[in-house]
Amino acid sequence: MPNTKQAGKEGYASYANLPEQKKVRIQRVERENGKQEDALLKIHGNVLYNVDYRSYIDTPYAEHDVYYHTIQTYLDVTYKKNYPIRIYLTNRFSNSSFTRRFTDVNMQFNTNDFRNRLRQRIKEYRPVDMLADSLQFWQRSISLKKMEFSQMNSSVNSSAAIQKVIEQKERMAYPEVQEKKNEFPELPDPGFKKPNAPAFKKVPDYLGDWFGKHGQEQVEKPKQPAVDTGFIQSLEAKKRKMDSLQQEIMAMEKKYKDCRNRWEALQSRKNAKLDQAGSIEELDAEIKARNIPDTALPAGYKTLWAVKSFGIGRTMVDYSELSAKNVSIKGGQVEYNPGYYIAVAAGTVDYRFRDYVVENKATRGQYLALVRVGKGLKNGNNIILTWYTGKKQLYNSSSANASQPDYRLMGFTLEGNYRITPSTYLTAEVAKSSLPFYNRPEAAKSLLKTAVNFNEHSNEAYSIKVQSVIKAYGTRLSGFYKHYGASFQSFSLITTGVEQDAWMVKVDQPLMRNKLMLGASVKKNDYTNPTTDLTYQSNMVFKSVQATLRIPKWPVLFVGYYPSSQLTKLSDNEYIENMFYSLVASANHYYKAATINMSTTAMYTRFYNKMSDSAFIYSNSSTFLFNQALFFKQLIYQATATVSLSADYNLYTLHNNVQYNLLKWLTAEGGVKFNKQTNYNIGQTGVNAGAIIKVNKLGEFQFSYEKGFIPGLNRQLVSNNTGRFSYFKIF
């Protein structure tokens, strides 16, 4: 046994290695020998190249033989095991004359990953405390007692000891047998006798003893070994000692278990507090409670803990309802929230409505700049003041050389978030912006003057939102109300020049022990234009009712009804109503028949709207879909049948598809689709094929081709060929 400073006295049987100290010794040797060193940078991610082909497209413009190329990489970079950074690189180009070509780079600090790593490091740190010392004491004591018991057990139950016990018991049980067993055979005793000679006198009796002793050899008989009662007693004493040790070990293990349970309960409570820690103060309190020195944690952890988000390049600005919500910019943004709150974002906005996909050379430069300051935690109680400015093009321009109106805007918002109860959260926000160029007085060219003119109310907006959970019933409630003045401008709203009101109420209720989930919502938007001579008002109402039933070993059932309508008032006597009603029902079941895994899906969709409502080609139509999939060890078979019933014609579709794993690195796929269109008596057959090739250490290659059909002129289906090639590598 190696002589290391462990527990017990060196050279004695109780000398033992302790596992935790052994680990420290191994780590030290590895560092000295240089066998294990942490890399400065660790990089994981993937690389993707994808090309799509369309022989014909009709959205948003009609083109032929179009290719879309996408090159993308996603990298997770970790610096010194503690600082995670995420990087995206995307390049998209096409031979289409309408589609945009763009290259995007995004780098962001992964705040969630950093916090999780820091929490894990804090949890794994083992400070010196009374409970930890007690655990180590009981571990050492139990280890030594078990070692003593093991050594004594080896001594008592050794083969030599067992043989000796058997012999001693035999001697004690049959002593006369053992005595005869150890005697020599009896032989005649010649004595010291000589024949009487006539010339000699008889030896006197008083000399007979002397002649008898010296004249005859005496043979000593072996002595019978006595029973070794000392060995038996020692053995019995060892057995009693072993029984005593077992009792001591059981008592120690009980105390160790109690101590461990107390320690684990304490750690669980500490970990729960650590997981809920949001502010620097709460984090510091947990670190001090665990007696963790700053040197054991990553450098700058307090500063990085307070970073809520940080991004450079193509990044998303998502702050508040009335300032900037889900705006994609090329620039940078950062949120810092140690106790006070500050956020800064700036960048160019290079799209309008569909311009993110469709190229618009006439679009002038748009940009956004924003600063937010406040007090409180972002996800807790806080109050935040926001100032934003920039340029936002409201309408398209037919010529790049045409003069552009002054699309600049500026505004302020004041937002407050308050947690009324642990399960109820309230958000309220008020805002005021500069006037749009068409309502801006000639004398008031300054954006700031129109934004702080409190006599003008058309450029104001306010919003209130509530989220709550009734824990006793599991009910989730949410709702909001928003009002936008006709002249209000922000990066969260498309300025239309009309006054808008919107509200929504949503309820989700689980029943039957969460097996049945019911959901209902009502949303209404009102639009009023006060600047026109004619009375114009429009309101839209979106309603939804849905239910999901999940029972183990039964199909998952879903039903959703979405009645929506738009009522437009053109004058006191003239109204227009558009309806968009839809019903969706589905059943999905994954099960096993014999040894085959199967999946069955049935779906029904019904649209109730008219052609005049939205010009939707399948208006006032019903669709039935049935899909059956069989999953074998190397083969997947799917059959899909679809029936679409509309006012003009019925469309029947049957599709069969097979995917087969030929080899570990090769998967092939193929299928046939048949379409039958009534009224036109057209039957069309399409095919699809594909393959997946996996090359070790190189990546995965995917190929697919489909000859399909899309709606064409006169509502007839026309042929459309599509293809795709992809390369994907994870590292």
XYZ file of C-alpha atoms in Angstrom:
731
model
C 0.000 0.000 0.000
C 1.519 3.383 -0.975
C 2.825 5.546 1.827
C 0.811 8.717 1.434
C -0.504 10.969 4.144
C -3.880 9.448 4.616
C -5.714 8.052 7.660
C -4.124 5.683 10.184
C -0.562 5.071 11.244
C 2.050 4.237 8.650
C 2.972 0.558 8.567
C -0.208 -0.617 10.298
C -3.190 -2.403 8.827
C -5.461 0.608 9.389
C -3.330 2.735 7.057
C -5.754 3.691 4.224
C -5.952 5.829 1.085
C -8.763 8.380 1.074
C -10.428 8.822 -2.347
C -10.665 12.617 -2.307
C -6.985 13.074 -1.474
C -6.032 10.489 -4.047
C -7.799 12.545 -6.717
C -5.872 15.653 -5.765
C -2.613 13.739 -6.015
C -3.485 12.381 -9.466
C -4.416 15.850 -10.722
C -1.133 17.259 -9.462
C 0.883 14.567 -11.258
C -1.012 15.167 -14.479
C -0.278 18.873 -14.334
C 3.393 18.225 -13.633
C 3.707 15.730 -16.476
C 1.645 17.888 -18.816
C -0.705 15.065 -19.734
C -3.895 17.038 -19.295
C -4.179 20.718 -20.089
C -7.365 22.629 -20.825
C -7.465 24.129 -24.294
C -7.588 27.907 -24.475
C -10.419 27.744 -27.020
C -12.994 25.016 -27.556
C -15.040 25.241 -30.749
C -18.134 23.214 -31.593
C -20.736 23.830 -34.250
C -21.780 22.911 -37.750
C -21.382 23.873 -41.392
C -24.233 23.880 -43.915
C -24.389 24.337 -47.672
C -27.809 24.163 -49.285
C -28.992 24.763 -52.850
C -32.675 24.727 -53.840
C -33.987 24.527 -57.379
C -37.436 25.545 -58.644
C -38.439 25.096 -62.241
C -41.309 27.510 -61.690
C -42.323 29.861 -58.880
C -45.353 32.106 -58.580
C -44.673 33.867 -55.274
C -43.898 36.718 -55.089
C -42.953 36.897 -58.791
C -43.228 34.380 -61.616
C -39.808 33.039 -62.649
C -38.330 29.904 -64.170
C -35.323 27.731 -63.242
C -34.415 29.546 -60.046
C -31.549 28.485 -57.754
C -31.135 29.595 -54.145
C -27.747 29.006 -52.489
C -27.189 29.222 -48.733
C -23.862 28.850 -46.930
C -24.096 28.914 -43.154
C -21.982 28.062 -40.145
C -22.851 28.055 -36.480
C -20.067 28.080 -33.892
C -20.080 27.708 -30.119
C -16.743 29.064 -28.925
C -15.736 28.673 -25.268
C -12.760 30.635 -23.963
C -10.957 29.138 -20.948
C -13.929 26.837 -20.228
C -15.928 29.744 -18.792
C -16.720 32.335 -21.450
C -19.158 31.081 -24.146
C -19.602 32.984 -27.415
C -21.967 32.079 -30.248
C -21.207 33.021 -33.865
C -23.413 32.778 -36.961
C -22.196 33.307 -40.537
C -24.722 33.267 -43.392
C -24.371 33.944 -47.107
C -27.375 33.710 -49.429
C -27.392 34.312 -53.178
C -29.520 33.375 -56.164
C -29.840 33.738 -59.928
C -33.231 35.395 -59.410
C -33.389 39.012 -60.505
C -35.796 39.840 -57.682
C -34.375 38.035 -54.664
C -31.952 39.761 -52.333
C -28.362 38.661 -51.936
C -27.014 39.137 -48.445
C -24.219 38.175 -46.098
C -24.871 38.218 -42.372
C -22.501 37.889 -39.442
C -23.689 37.649 -35.869
C -21.656 37.267 -32.699
C -23.302 37.197 -29.309
C -22.297 36.458 -25.760
C -24.215 33.395 -24.612
C -25.501 34.745 -21.309
C -27.646 31.724 -20.429
C -24.760 29.314 -20.991
C -22.413 31.473 -18.912
C -24.872 31.594 -16.027
C -25.417 27.841 -16.131
C -21.658 27.213 -16.132
C -21.168 29.567 -13.189
C -24.000 27.968 -11.215
C -22.573 24.509 -11.858
C -19.130 25.611 -10.729
C -20.569 27.043 -7.520
C -22.540 23.851 -6.861
C -19.489 21.637 -7.387
C -17.302 23.662 -5.030
C -16.971 21.926 -1.648
C -16.199 24.439 1.106
C -15.041 23.464 4.598
C -18.022 23.446 6.941
C -19.200 21.435 9.910
C -21.491 19.138 7.946
C -18.847 18.506 5.305
C -16.297 17.746 8.046
C -18.763 15.391 9.697
C -19.342 13.588 6.413
C -15.608 13.175 5.873
C -15.139 12.001 9.495
C -17.831 9.338 9.186
C -16.494 8.268 5.780
C -12.997 7.777 7.227
C -14.291 6.036 10.345
C -16.489 3.648 8.373
C -13.656 2.935 5.952
C -11.242 2.090 8.778
C -13.791 -0.062 10.616
C -14.593 -1.969 7.430
C -10.905 -2.478 6.790
C -10.403 -3.799 10.325
C -13.401 -6.095 9.929
C -12.099 -7.328 6.565
C -8.655 -8.130 7.970
C -10.126 -9.922 10.994
C -12.540 -11.821 8.773
C -9.638 -12.943 6.566
C -7.769 -14.170 9.641
C -10.739 -16.064 11.083
C -11.896 -17.601 7.821
C -8.508 -18.503 6.353
C -8.005 -22.123 5.251
C -5.261 -22.685 7.869
C -7.461 -21.406 10.683
C -10.400 -23.515 9.552
C -8.206 -26.675 9.417
C -6.855 -25.987 12.883
C -10.340 -25.517 14.293
C -11.415 -28.847 12.831
C -8.433 -30.647 14.407
C -9.007 -29.075 17.823
C -12.658 -30.012 17.788
C -11.798 -33.599 16.857
C -9.344 -33.869 19.797
C -11.944 -32.477 22.156
C -14.663 -34.832 20.906
C -12.654 -38.144 20.696
C -9.590 -37.991 22.997
C -9.139 -41.867 23.394
C -9.168 -42.369 19.659
C -6.552 -39.691 19.223
C -4.388 -41.331 21.929
C -4.433 -44.787 20.299
C -3.929 -43.209 16.941
C -0.646 -41.692 18.061
C 0.828 -44.842 19.874
C 3.459 -47.215 18.379
C 2.491 -50.928 18.058
C 3.167 -53.134 21.138
C 6.343 -55.371 20.794
C 7.585 -58.165 23.077
C 9.696 -56.822 25.967
C 12.842 -58.886 26.351
C 13.852 -57.181 29.589
C 17.358 -57.755 30.969
C 17.275 -61.487 31.416
C 20.057 -63.925 31.041
C 19.832 -67.676 31.549
C 20.940 -68.987 34.930
C 24.383 -70.419 34.572
C 25.444 -72.984 37.058
C 28.762 -71.286 37.653
C 27.107 -67.996 38.494
C 25.014 -66.972 41.365
C 21.624 -65.437 40.945
C 21.593 -61.664 40.878
C 20.392 -60.379 44.197
C 17.080 -58.670 44.303
C 18.539 -55.409 45.561
C 20.583 -55.192 42.358
C 17.714 -56.171 40.106
C 16.445 -52.622 39.713
C 19.851 -51.382 38.652
C 20.238 -54.091 36.046
C 16.731 -53.535 34.952
C 17.368 -49.848 34.299
C 20.746 -50.180 32.709
C 20.486 -53.503 31.134
C 17.172 -52.832 29.211
C 16.487 -49.948 26.802
C 13.339 -48.057 27.648
C 11.238 -46.866 24.623
C 9.388 -43.622 25.363
C 5.877 -43.396 23.984
C 4.948 -40.116 22.192
C 2.896 -37.764 24.283
C -0.636 -36.887 23.101
C -0.804 -33.152 22.175
C -3.090 -31.296 24.482
C -6.114 -29.348 23.121
C -5.052 -25.755 22.261
C -7.739 -23.973 24.224
C -5.940 -20.636 23.815
C -6.390 -20.696 20.024
C -10.060 -21.559 20.375
C -10.568 -18.776 22.874
C -8.694 -16.308 20.645
C -10.834 -17.305 17.688
C -14.028 -16.878 19.661
C -12.823 -13.489 20.871
C -12.185 -12.413 17.266
C -15.673 -13.508 16.266
C -17.176 -11.540 19.123
C -15.061 -8.573 18.015
C -16.341 -8.980 14.461
C -19.936 -8.976 15.687
C -19.178 -5.844 17.650
C -17.566 -4.240 14.581
C -20.620 -5.028 12.489
C -22.830 -3.315 15.031
C -20.487 -0.316 15.116
C -20.410 -0.115 11.300
C -24.208 -0.244 11.122
C -24.481 2.513 13.725
C -21.858 4.622 11.908
C -23.586 4.141 8.554
C -26.858 5.277 10.089
C -25.196 8.415 11.467
C -23.457 8.977 8.118
C -26.760 8.607 6.271
C -28.484 11.085 8.597
C -25.618 13.537 8.189
C -25.636 13.093 4.407
C -29.410 13.653 4.233
C -29.067 16.864 6.230
C -26.189 17.975 3.998
C -28.087 17.140 0.796
C -31.202 18.943 2.044
C -29.081 21.971 2.856
C -27.404 21.816 -0.559
C -30.800 21.430 -2.249
C -32.100 24.538 -0.506
C -28.928 26.394 -1.401
C -29.109 25.231 -5.023
C -32.743 26.296 -5.270
C -31.786 29.773 -4.094
C -28.835 29.796 -6.473
C -31.036 28.830 -9.434
C -33.429 31.655 -8.580
C -30.693 34.250 -8.099
C -31.132 37.064 -10.598
C -29.257 40.039 -9.228
C -25.611 40.432 -8.313
C -26.611 40.870 -4.655
C -28.431 37.517 -4.586
C -25.502 35.816 -6.308
C -23.012 37.330 -3.838
C -25.135 36.171 -0.908
C -25.047 32.578 -2.185
C -21.297 32.693 -2.794
C -20.598 34.043 0.701
C -22.927 31.470 2.284
C -20.830 28.728 0.671
C -17.505 30.334 1.669
C -16.284 30.385 -1.936
C -13.347 32.710 -2.652
C -13.393 34.864 -5.783
C -10.239 33.113 -6.975
C -12.259 29.908 -7.423
C -14.626 31.618 -9.889
C -14.068 33.026 -13.410
C -12.532 36.468 -13.624
C -15.120 39.199 -14.140
C -18.044 36.932 -13.306
C -19.982 39.725 -11.576
C -19.872 41.962 -14.634
C -20.759 39.174 -17.043
C -23.564 37.954 -14.776
C -25.237 41.354 -15.188
C -25.085 41.220 -19.014
C -28.584 40.289 -20.196
C -27.768 40.293 -23.898
C -24.911 41.308 -26.166
C -24.762 41.011 -29.937
C -22.778 42.384 -32.857
C -23.670 42.103 -36.533
C -27.095 40.889 -37.576
C -28.901 41.089 -34.271
C -32.427 41.386 -32.962
C -33.709 44.406 -31.036
C -36.603 43.266 -28.860
C -37.365 45.736 -26.083
C -40.898 47.046 -25.593
C -44.276 47.213 -27.305
C -44.119 50.928 -28.061
C -40.423 51.475 -28.890
C -38.760 48.625 -30.836
C -40.148 45.098 -30.964
C -38.540 42.283 -32.989
C -36.543 44.577 -35.269
C -33.607 43.034 -37.145
C -30.640 45.391 -37.518
C -27.055 45.331 -38.719
C -25.158 46.839 -35.839
C -24.939 46.041 -32.166
C -26.916 45.978 -28.956
C -26.190 45.354 -25.289
C -28.261 45.111 -22.102
C -26.592 45.517 -18.713
C -28.583 45.008 -15.525
C -26.604 44.713 -12.256
C -29.357 46.473 -10.271
C -29.874 49.464 -12.456
C -30.751 48.877 -16.118
C -29.096 50.279 -19.229
C -29.415 49.209 -22.863
C -27.963 50.627 -26.065
C -28.729 49.576 -29.637
C -27.738 51.063 -32.987
C -27.687 49.813 -36.552
C -29.143 49.925 -40.015
C -32.525 48.486 -40.918
C -32.191 47.047 -44.427
C -35.723 45.863 -45.112
C -39.255 47.215 -45.180
C -42.127 44.732 -45.498
C -41.147 41.925 -47.882
C -37.741 43.450 -48.517
C -36.009 40.881 -46.340
C -36.530 38.415 -49.185
C -37.356 40.579 -52.194
C -34.758 43.037 -53.410
C -35.771 46.688 -53.453
C -33.075 48.889 -54.961
C -35.171 52.018 -54.488
C -35.168 51.697 -50.704
C -33.181 54.438 -49.030
C -31.093 53.839 -45.943
C -32.984 53.179 -42.734
C -31.432 53.133 -39.282
C -32.276 52.882 -35.605
C -30.643 54.240 -32.462
C -31.990 53.573 -28.995
C -31.020 54.121 -25.356
C -32.815 52.694 -22.323
C -32.125 53.489 -18.668
C -33.970 52.366 -15.593
C -33.940 50.793 -12.165
C -34.722 47.232 -11.145
C -34.246 43.799 -12.636
C -35.356 43.190 -16.209
C -37.519 40.182 -15.300
C -38.637 41.628 -11.978
C -39.986 44.941 -10.763
C -38.554 47.811 -12.781
C -39.171 51.150 -14.403
C -37.394 51.983 -17.677
C -37.194 55.162 -19.777
C -36.512 54.701 -23.506
C -35.376 57.208 -26.123
C -35.345 56.134 -29.748
C -34.648 57.813 -33.043
C -33.898 56.824 -36.608
C -35.252 56.714 -40.102
C -38.024 54.417 -41.228
C -39.335 54.364 -44.784
C -43.095 54.110 -44.662
C -43.881 53.613 -48.319
C -42.144 52.211 -51.360
C -40.637 54.484 -53.981
C -40.843 53.926 -57.712
C -37.513 55.565 -58.451
C -34.243 55.657 -56.622
C -33.592 59.189 -57.917
C -36.920 60.606 -56.761
C -36.875 62.967 -53.817
C -37.697 61.274 -50.555
C -39.798 62.755 -47.753
C -38.275 63.219 -44.321
C -38.918 59.797 -42.810
C -37.009 60.526 -39.604
C -38.700 59.867 -36.283
C -38.020 60.226 -32.566
C -39.854 59.199 -29.456
C -39.866 58.477 -25.730
C -41.494 55.708 -23.724
C -41.810 55.044 -20.010
C -42.333 51.396 -19.128
C -43.048 49.829 -15.758
C -43.097 46.152 -14.820
C -44.474 45.025 -11.493
C -44.958 41.547 -10.042
C -48.230 41.874 -8.129
C -48.041 38.310 -6.823
C -45.503 35.540 -7.501
C -47.759 34.399 -10.353
C -49.152 37.734 -11.614
C -47.107 40.166 -13.696
C -48.216 43.607 -14.898
C -46.587 45.673 -17.656
C -47.656 49.223 -18.482
C -46.108 51.654 -20.957
C -46.834 55.164 -22.228
C -45.166 56.780 -25.241
C -44.985 59.981 -27.245
C -43.297 60.441 -30.618
C -42.516 63.082 -33.194
C -45.128 63.821 -35.837
C -44.839 62.173 -39.266
C -43.692 64.348 -42.147
C -47.223 64.788 -43.549
C -48.561 66.162 -40.222
C -45.480 68.127 -39.224
C -45.897 71.932 -39.314
C -43.458 73.796 -41.511
C -42.299 75.881 -38.581
C -41.629 72.811 -36.418
C -38.817 71.091 -38.297
C -37.225 69.799 -35.116
C -38.262 66.268 -34.222
C -37.683 66.954 -30.542
C -40.091 69.914 -30.497
C -42.961 67.895 -31.914
C -42.170 64.990 -29.593
C -42.329 67.126 -26.433
C -45.356 69.175 -27.482
C -47.807 68.085 -24.785
C -50.687 70.022 -26.352
C -50.703 67.495 -29.192
C -52.237 64.100 -28.338
C -52.437 62.376 -31.716
C -48.797 61.275 -31.369
C -49.343 59.444 -28.070
C -49.747 55.758 -27.317
C -50.156 53.547 -24.295
C -50.227 49.846 -23.562
C -51.054 47.611 -20.612
C -50.478 43.854 -20.374
C -51.260 41.312 -17.628
C -50.137 37.706 -17.224
C -51.322 35.514 -14.364
C -51.547 31.906 -13.210
C -54.142 30.537 -10.790
C -52.050 27.748 -9.280
C -54.925 26.022 -7.498
C -56.574 25.243 -10.843
C -53.617 25.584 -13.225
C -55.417 28.352 -15.112
C -53.293 30.683 -17.252
C -54.659 34.132 -18.012
C -53.210 36.823 -20.248
C -54.473 39.971 -21.871
C -53.501 43.380 -23.203
C -54.911 46.678 -24.352
C -53.148 49.086 -26.725
C -53.987 52.496 -28.109
C -52.057 54.213 -30.903
C -52.696 57.801 -31.911
C -53.054 58.554 -35.607
C -49.671 60.339 -35.689
C -47.752 58.029 -33.355
C -44.535 56.521 -34.765
C -42.252 53.783 -33.497
C -40.236 50.838 -34.753
C -42.856 48.430 -33.363
C -45.691 49.822 -35.458
C -46.345 50.312 -39.151
C -47.572 53.890 -39.326
C -50.872 53.978 -41.221
C -52.133 57.443 -40.352
C -55.165 56.058 -38.524
C -56.038 55.764 -34.867
C -55.827 52.193 -33.622
C -57.139 50.310 -30.604
C -56.393 46.675 -29.898
C -57.197 44.319 -27.049
C -56.872 40.609 -26.368
C -57.934 38.134 -23.687
C -56.625 34.560 -23.553
C -57.389 31.676 -21.168
C -55.738 28.234 -20.968
C -57.293 25.664 -18.635
C -55.986 22.118 -17.983
C -58.505 19.466 -16.937
C -58.464 15.755 -16.102
C -55.028 15.976 -14.472
C -53.542 17.827 -17.449
C -54.845 15.273 -19.937
C -57.285 17.771 -21.463
C -56.107 21.286 -22.326
C -58.694 23.922 -23.249
C -57.767 27.273 -24.727
C -59.791 30.281 -25.824
C -58.889 33.785 -26.934
C -60.521 36.896 -28.332
C -58.590 39.665 -30.060
C -59.927 42.862 -31.580
C -58.301 45.591 -33.670
C -60.044 48.899 -34.412
C -58.866 51.355 -37.069
C -60.251 54.895 -37.343
C -59.082 57.631 -39.718
C -60.032 61.021 -38.263
C -58.380 63.025 -41.078
C -60.792 62.100 -43.883
C -64.045 63.849 -44.625
C -65.810 60.512 -44.983
C -66.454 58.385 -41.925
C -64.043 55.458 -42.057
C -63.755 52.866 -39.353
C -62.647 49.251 -39.434
C -62.499 46.609 -36.762
C -61.261 43.057 -36.863
C -62.152 40.372 -34.343
C -60.032 37.235 -34.039
C -61.482 34.456 -31.940
C -60.134 31.003 -31.227
C -61.295 27.992 -29.249
C -59.161 24.869 -29.111
C -58.907 21.665 -27.114
C -56.195 19.011 -26.870
C -56.745 15.602 -25.253
C -53.744 13.446 -24.321
C -54.426 10.061 -22.719
C -51.581 7.527 -22.480
C -51.803 4.743 -25.094
C -54.627 6.585 -26.873
C -54.583 8.915 -29.906
C -53.860 12.587 -29.293
C -56.981 14.533 -30.269
C -57.047 18.200 -31.244
C -59.915 20.478 -32.264
C -59.584 24.165 -33.074
C -62.160 26.683 -34.277
C -61.000 30.115 -35.455
C -63.818 32.472 -36.410
C -62.453 35.860 -37.498
C -64.197 38.780 -39.116
C -63.505 42.299 -40.315
C -66.188 44.960 -40.340
C -65.473 48.170 -42.254
C -67.675 51.238 -41.931
C -67.408 53.434 -45.007
C -70.266 55.767 -44.058
C -73.264 55.847 -41.784
C -75.156 53.686 -44.245
C -72.407 51.601 -45.833
C -70.582 48.645 -44.274
C -68.361 45.871 -45.614
C -67.795 42.606 -43.739
C -65.146 40.008 -44.497
C -65.119 36.642 -42.749
C -62.268 34.217 -42.245
C -63.674 31.190 -40.444
C -61.723 27.953 -40.193
C -62.046 24.639 -38.369
C -59.204 22.180 -37.771
C -59.454 18.716 -36.195
C -56.776 16.044 -35.978
C -55.988 12.702 -34.381
C -52.467 11.353 -34.088
C -51.511 7.983 -32.655
C -48.137 6.285 -32.318
C -48.420 2.612 -31.413
C -46.983 -0.863 -31.914
C -48.686 -3.744 -33.726
C -46.910 -7.071 -33.207
C -43.263 -6.048 -33.653
C -43.901 -3.096 -35.994
C -44.014 0.521 -34.811
C -46.746 2.506 -36.525
C -48.045 6.048 -36.707
C -51.515 7.083 -37.849
C -52.614 10.660 -38.518
C -56.045 11.892 -39.561
C -56.812 15.574 -40.157
C -59.815 17.617 -41.247
C -59.649 21.274 -42.316
C -62.592 23.480 -43.230
C -62.525 27.042 -44.595
C -65.810 28.936 -44.489
C -64.806 32.186 -46.172
C -65.962 33.336 -49.602
C -63.815 34.114 -52.627
C -64.565 37.825 -52.229
C -63.176 37.791 -48.689
C -59.549 37.065 -49.502
C -59.264 35.681 -53.066
C -58.002 32.461 -51.505
C -58.017 29.738 -54.149
C -59.370 27.111 -51.735
C -62.037 29.327 -50.174
C -65.135 27.601 -48.845
C -63.399 24.237 -49.077
C -62.850 21.117 -47.008
C -59.772 18.922 -46.852
C -59.434 15.408 -45.459
C -55.990 13.910 -44.897
C -54.997 10.440 -43.758
C -51.417 9.287 -43.214
C -50.170 5.838 -42.220
C -46.508 5.163 -41.438
C -44.810 1.838 -40.692
C -41.387 1.809 -39.070
C -39.298 -1.296 -39.663
C -35.708 -1.812 -38.612
C -34.275 -0.550 -41.901
C -37.334 0.659 -43.762
C -39.983 3.353 -43.315
C -43.129 3.215 -45.415
C -45.667 6.052 -45.590
C -48.971 6.301 -47.414
C -50.868 9.596 -47.575
C -54.326 10.162 -49.012
C -55.812 13.654 -49.387
C -59.252 14.771 -50.525
C -59.858 18.490 -51.150
C -63.431 19.577 -51.863
C -63.998 23.097 -53.211
C -66.718 24.933 -55.091
C -64.916 24.676 -58.458
C -63.445 21.176 -58.375
C -62.368 18.287 -56.188
C -58.761 17.177 -55.911
C -57.819 13.628 -54.910
C -54.199 12.823 -54.067
C -52.513 9.542 -53.167
C -48.841 9.452 -52.213
C -46.695 6.410 -51.376
C -43.165 6.850 -50.101
C -40.454 4.393 -48.982
C -37.219 5.188 -47.145
C -34.693 2.360 -46.847
C -31.372 2.185 -45.010
C -29.265 0.265 -47.510
C -26.044 0.599 -45.513
C -24.942 2.358 -42.375
C -23.802 5.254 -44.517
C -26.445 5.153 -47.267
C -30.200 5.811 -47.135
C -32.387 5.890 -50.247
C -35.901 7.264 -50.634
C -38.502 7.147 -53.387
C -42.191 7.695 -53.912
C -45.037 8.133 -56.361
C -47.880 10.673 -56.132
C -51.099 10.562 -58.139
C -53.414 13.580 -58.536
C -56.980 13.480 -59.864
C -58.678 16.814 -60.559
C -62.419 16.625 -61.280
C -64.348 18.902 -63.659
C -61.196 19.034 -65.797
C -60.801 15.224 -65.812
C -57.057 15.572 -65.398
C -54.980 12.792 -63.905
C -51.343 13.551 -63.174
C -48.538 11.448 -61.733
C -45.571 12.835 -59.860
C -42.489 11.197 -58.411
C -39.958 11.959 -55.714
C -36.535 10.520 -54.920
C -33.809 11.209 -52.419
C -30.656 9.906 -50.817
C -28.592 10.528 -47.685
C -24.887 9.690 -47.739
C -22.866 9.818 -44.514
C -19.100 9.970 -44.910
C -17.066 9.389 -41.772
C -15.219 12.524 -40.616
C -16.471 14.421 -43.663
C -20.175 14.962 -43.076
C -23.608 14.216 -44.462
C -24.815 14.745 -48.047
C -28.522 14.935 -48.882
C -30.136 14.834 -52.326
C -33.810 15.192 -53.171
C -35.909 15.618 -56.307
C -39.644 15.949 -56.803
C -41.867 16.318 -59.799
C -44.957 17.987 -58.391
C -47.769 20.303 -59.366
C -48.880 23.801 -58.365
C -52.004 25.833 -59.251
C -51.732 27.523 -62.644
C -53.948 29.379 -65.055
C -57.656 28.525 -65.151
C -57.266 26.694 -61.812
C -55.490 23.804 -63.468
C -52.434 22.168 -61.932
C -49.192 22.666 -63.831
C -45.962 20.704 -63.527
C -43.257 22.000 -61.213
C -39.868 20.355 -60.653
C -37.975 20.978 -57.426
C -34.650 19.745 -56.170
C -32.336 20.185 -53.240
C -28.749 19.363 -52.364
C -27.401 19.817 -48.837
C -24.127 19.228 -47.095
C -24.063 19.198 -43.305
C -21.185 18.662 -40.903
C -21.200 18.726 -37.094
C -17.931 19.219 -35.250
